[in-house]
Coordinates of N, CA, C and O in Angstrom, one line a residue:
X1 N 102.0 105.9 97.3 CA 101.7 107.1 96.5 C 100.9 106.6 95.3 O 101.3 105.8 94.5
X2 N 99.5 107.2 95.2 CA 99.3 107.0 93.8 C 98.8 108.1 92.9 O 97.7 108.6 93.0
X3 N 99.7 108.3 92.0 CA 100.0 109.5 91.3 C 100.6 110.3 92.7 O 101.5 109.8 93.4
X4 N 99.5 112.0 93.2 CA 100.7 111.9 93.7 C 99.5 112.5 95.1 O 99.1 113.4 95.7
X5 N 99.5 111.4 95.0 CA 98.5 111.7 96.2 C 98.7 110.1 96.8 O 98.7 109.0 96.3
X6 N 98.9 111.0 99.0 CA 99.5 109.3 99.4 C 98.0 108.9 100.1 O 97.1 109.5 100.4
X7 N 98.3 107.8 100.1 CA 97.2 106.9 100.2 C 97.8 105.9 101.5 O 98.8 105.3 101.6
X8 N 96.9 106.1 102.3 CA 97.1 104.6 103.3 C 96.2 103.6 103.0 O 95.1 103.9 102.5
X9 N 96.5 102.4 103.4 CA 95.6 101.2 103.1 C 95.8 100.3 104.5 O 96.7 100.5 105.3
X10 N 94.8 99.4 104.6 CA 95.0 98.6 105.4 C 94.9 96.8 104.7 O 93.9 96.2 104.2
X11 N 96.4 96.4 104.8 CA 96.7 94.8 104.2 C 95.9 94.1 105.3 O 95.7 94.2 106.5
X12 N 95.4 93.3 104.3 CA 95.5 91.8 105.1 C 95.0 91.0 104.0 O 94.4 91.1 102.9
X13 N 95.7 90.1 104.9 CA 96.5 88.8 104.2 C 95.7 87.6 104.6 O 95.2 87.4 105.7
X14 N 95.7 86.8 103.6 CA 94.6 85.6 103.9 C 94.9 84.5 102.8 O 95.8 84.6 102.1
X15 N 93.8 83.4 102.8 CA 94.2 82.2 102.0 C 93.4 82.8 100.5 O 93.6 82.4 99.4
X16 N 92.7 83.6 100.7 CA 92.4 83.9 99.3 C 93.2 83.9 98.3 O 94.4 84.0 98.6
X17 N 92.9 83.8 97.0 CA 94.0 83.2 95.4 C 93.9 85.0 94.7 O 94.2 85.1 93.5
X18 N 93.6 86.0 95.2 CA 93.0 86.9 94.3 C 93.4 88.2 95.3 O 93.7 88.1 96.5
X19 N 93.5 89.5 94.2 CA 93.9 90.3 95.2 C 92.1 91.4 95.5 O 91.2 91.9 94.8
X20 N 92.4 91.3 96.6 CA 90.7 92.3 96.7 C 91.1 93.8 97.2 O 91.9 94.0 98.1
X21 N 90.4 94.7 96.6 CA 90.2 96.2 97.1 C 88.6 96.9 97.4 O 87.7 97.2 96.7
X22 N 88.7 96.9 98.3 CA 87.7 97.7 99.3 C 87.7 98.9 99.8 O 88.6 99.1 100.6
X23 N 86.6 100.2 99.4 CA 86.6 101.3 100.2 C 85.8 101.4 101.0 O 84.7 101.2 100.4
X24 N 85.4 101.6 102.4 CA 84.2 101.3 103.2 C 85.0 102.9 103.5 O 85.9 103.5 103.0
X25 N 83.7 103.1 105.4 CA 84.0 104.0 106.0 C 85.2 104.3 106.7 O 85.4 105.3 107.3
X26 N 86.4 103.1 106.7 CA 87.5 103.0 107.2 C 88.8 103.7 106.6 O 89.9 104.1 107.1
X27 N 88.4 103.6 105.2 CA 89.5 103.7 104.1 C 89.5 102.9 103.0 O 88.5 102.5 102.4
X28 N 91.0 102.5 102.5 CA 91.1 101.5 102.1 C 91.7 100.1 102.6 O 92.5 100.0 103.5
X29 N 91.2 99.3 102.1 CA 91.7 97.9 102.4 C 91.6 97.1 101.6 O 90.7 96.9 100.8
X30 N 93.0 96.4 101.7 CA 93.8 95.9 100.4 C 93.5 94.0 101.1 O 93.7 93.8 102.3
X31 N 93.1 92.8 100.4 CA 93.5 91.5 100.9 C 94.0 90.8 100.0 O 93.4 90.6 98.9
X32 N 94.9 90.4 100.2 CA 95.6 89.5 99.4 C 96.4 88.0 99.7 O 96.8 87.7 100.8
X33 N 96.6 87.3 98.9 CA 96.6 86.2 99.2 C 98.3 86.1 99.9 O 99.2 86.8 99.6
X34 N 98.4 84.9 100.9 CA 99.6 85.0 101.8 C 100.7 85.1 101.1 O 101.7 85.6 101.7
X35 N 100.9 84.5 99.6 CA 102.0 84.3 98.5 C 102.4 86.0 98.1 O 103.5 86.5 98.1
X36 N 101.0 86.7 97.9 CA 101.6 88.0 97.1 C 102.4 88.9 97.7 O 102.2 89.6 98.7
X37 N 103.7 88.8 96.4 CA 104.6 89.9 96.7 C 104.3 91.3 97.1 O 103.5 92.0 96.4
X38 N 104.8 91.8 97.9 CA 104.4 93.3 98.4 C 104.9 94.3 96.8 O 104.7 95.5 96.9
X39 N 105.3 93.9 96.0 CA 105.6 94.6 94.4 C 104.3 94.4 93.7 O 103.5 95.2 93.2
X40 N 104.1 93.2 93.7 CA 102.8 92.8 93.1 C 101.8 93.7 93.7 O 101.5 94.7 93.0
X41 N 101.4 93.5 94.5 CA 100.3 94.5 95.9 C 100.7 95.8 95.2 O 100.2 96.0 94.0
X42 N 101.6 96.8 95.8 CA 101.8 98.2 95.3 C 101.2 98.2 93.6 O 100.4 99.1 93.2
X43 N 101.7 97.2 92.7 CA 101.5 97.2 91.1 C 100.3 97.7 91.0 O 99.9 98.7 90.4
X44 N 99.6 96.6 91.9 CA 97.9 96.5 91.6 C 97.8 97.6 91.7 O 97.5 98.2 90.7
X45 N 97.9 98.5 93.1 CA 97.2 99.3 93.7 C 97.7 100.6 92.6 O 97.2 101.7 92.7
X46 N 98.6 100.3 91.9 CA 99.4 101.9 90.3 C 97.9 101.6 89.5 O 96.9 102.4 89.3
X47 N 97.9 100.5 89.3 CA 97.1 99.7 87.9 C 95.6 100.1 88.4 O 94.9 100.7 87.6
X48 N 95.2 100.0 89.6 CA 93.6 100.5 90.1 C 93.4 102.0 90.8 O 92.4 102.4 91.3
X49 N 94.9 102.9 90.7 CA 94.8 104.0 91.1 C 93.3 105.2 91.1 O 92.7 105.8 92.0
X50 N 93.2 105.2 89.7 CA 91.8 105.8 89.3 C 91.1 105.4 90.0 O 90.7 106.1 90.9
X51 N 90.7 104.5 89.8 CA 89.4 103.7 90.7 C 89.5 103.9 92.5 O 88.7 104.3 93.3
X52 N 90.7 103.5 92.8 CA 90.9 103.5 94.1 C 90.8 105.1 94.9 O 90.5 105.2 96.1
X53 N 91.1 106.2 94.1 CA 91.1 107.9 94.4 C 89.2 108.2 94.1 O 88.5 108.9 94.9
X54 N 88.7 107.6 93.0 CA 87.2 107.9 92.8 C 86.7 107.3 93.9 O 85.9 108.1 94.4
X55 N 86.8 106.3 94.6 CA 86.0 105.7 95.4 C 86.8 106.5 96.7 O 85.9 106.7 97.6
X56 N 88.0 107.0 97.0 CA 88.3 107.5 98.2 C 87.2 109.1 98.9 O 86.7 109.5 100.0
X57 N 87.6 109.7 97.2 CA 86.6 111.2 97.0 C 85.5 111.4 97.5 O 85.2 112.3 98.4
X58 N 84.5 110.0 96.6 CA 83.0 109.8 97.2 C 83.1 109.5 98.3 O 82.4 110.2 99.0
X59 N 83.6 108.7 99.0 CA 83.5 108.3 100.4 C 83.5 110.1 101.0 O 82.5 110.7 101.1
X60 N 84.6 110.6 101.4 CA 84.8 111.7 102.0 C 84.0 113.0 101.6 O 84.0 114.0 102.3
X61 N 83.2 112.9 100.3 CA 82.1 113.7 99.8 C 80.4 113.5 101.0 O 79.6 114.2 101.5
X62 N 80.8 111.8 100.8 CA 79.4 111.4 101.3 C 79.9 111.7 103.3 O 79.1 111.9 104.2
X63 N 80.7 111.6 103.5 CA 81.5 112.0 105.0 C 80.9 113.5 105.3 O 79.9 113.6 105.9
X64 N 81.6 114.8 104.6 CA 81.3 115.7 104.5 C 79.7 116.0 104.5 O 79.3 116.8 105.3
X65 N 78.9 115.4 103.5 CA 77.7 115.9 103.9 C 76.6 115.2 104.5 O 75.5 115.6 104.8
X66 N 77.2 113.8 104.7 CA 76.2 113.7 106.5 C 76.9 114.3 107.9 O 76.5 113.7 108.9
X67 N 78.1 115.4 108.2 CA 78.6 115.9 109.3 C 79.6 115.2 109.8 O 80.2 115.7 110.8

């Protein structure tokens, strides 16, 4: 949930040191490094909420008006 709107993501997990967020045509997608806590992960994703719902919006804006 962020705020109060649920969100799915897709993890993956890799040797990367950093946590990365991506919105493409898929959704979201969360990568993070093989150490980080699934608390840590959820934190990020409270802490980048705004960011992560603006970029969901536009995606489904730009969805909507190419059909």
């Amino acid at each position: 949930m962020l705020g109060t709107t649920t969100v799915a993501y897709w993890l993956r997990r890799s040797e990367r040191t950093t946590l990365g967020l991506r919105v493409d045509e898929q959704g979201l997608c969360v990568s993070a490094p093989w150490r980080a806590r699934q608390h840590d992960i959820e934190q990020a994703l409270q802490d980048k909420a705004h960011w992560i719902l603006a970029k969901l919006l536009q995606r489904h804006e730009r969805q909507r008006q190419h059909g």
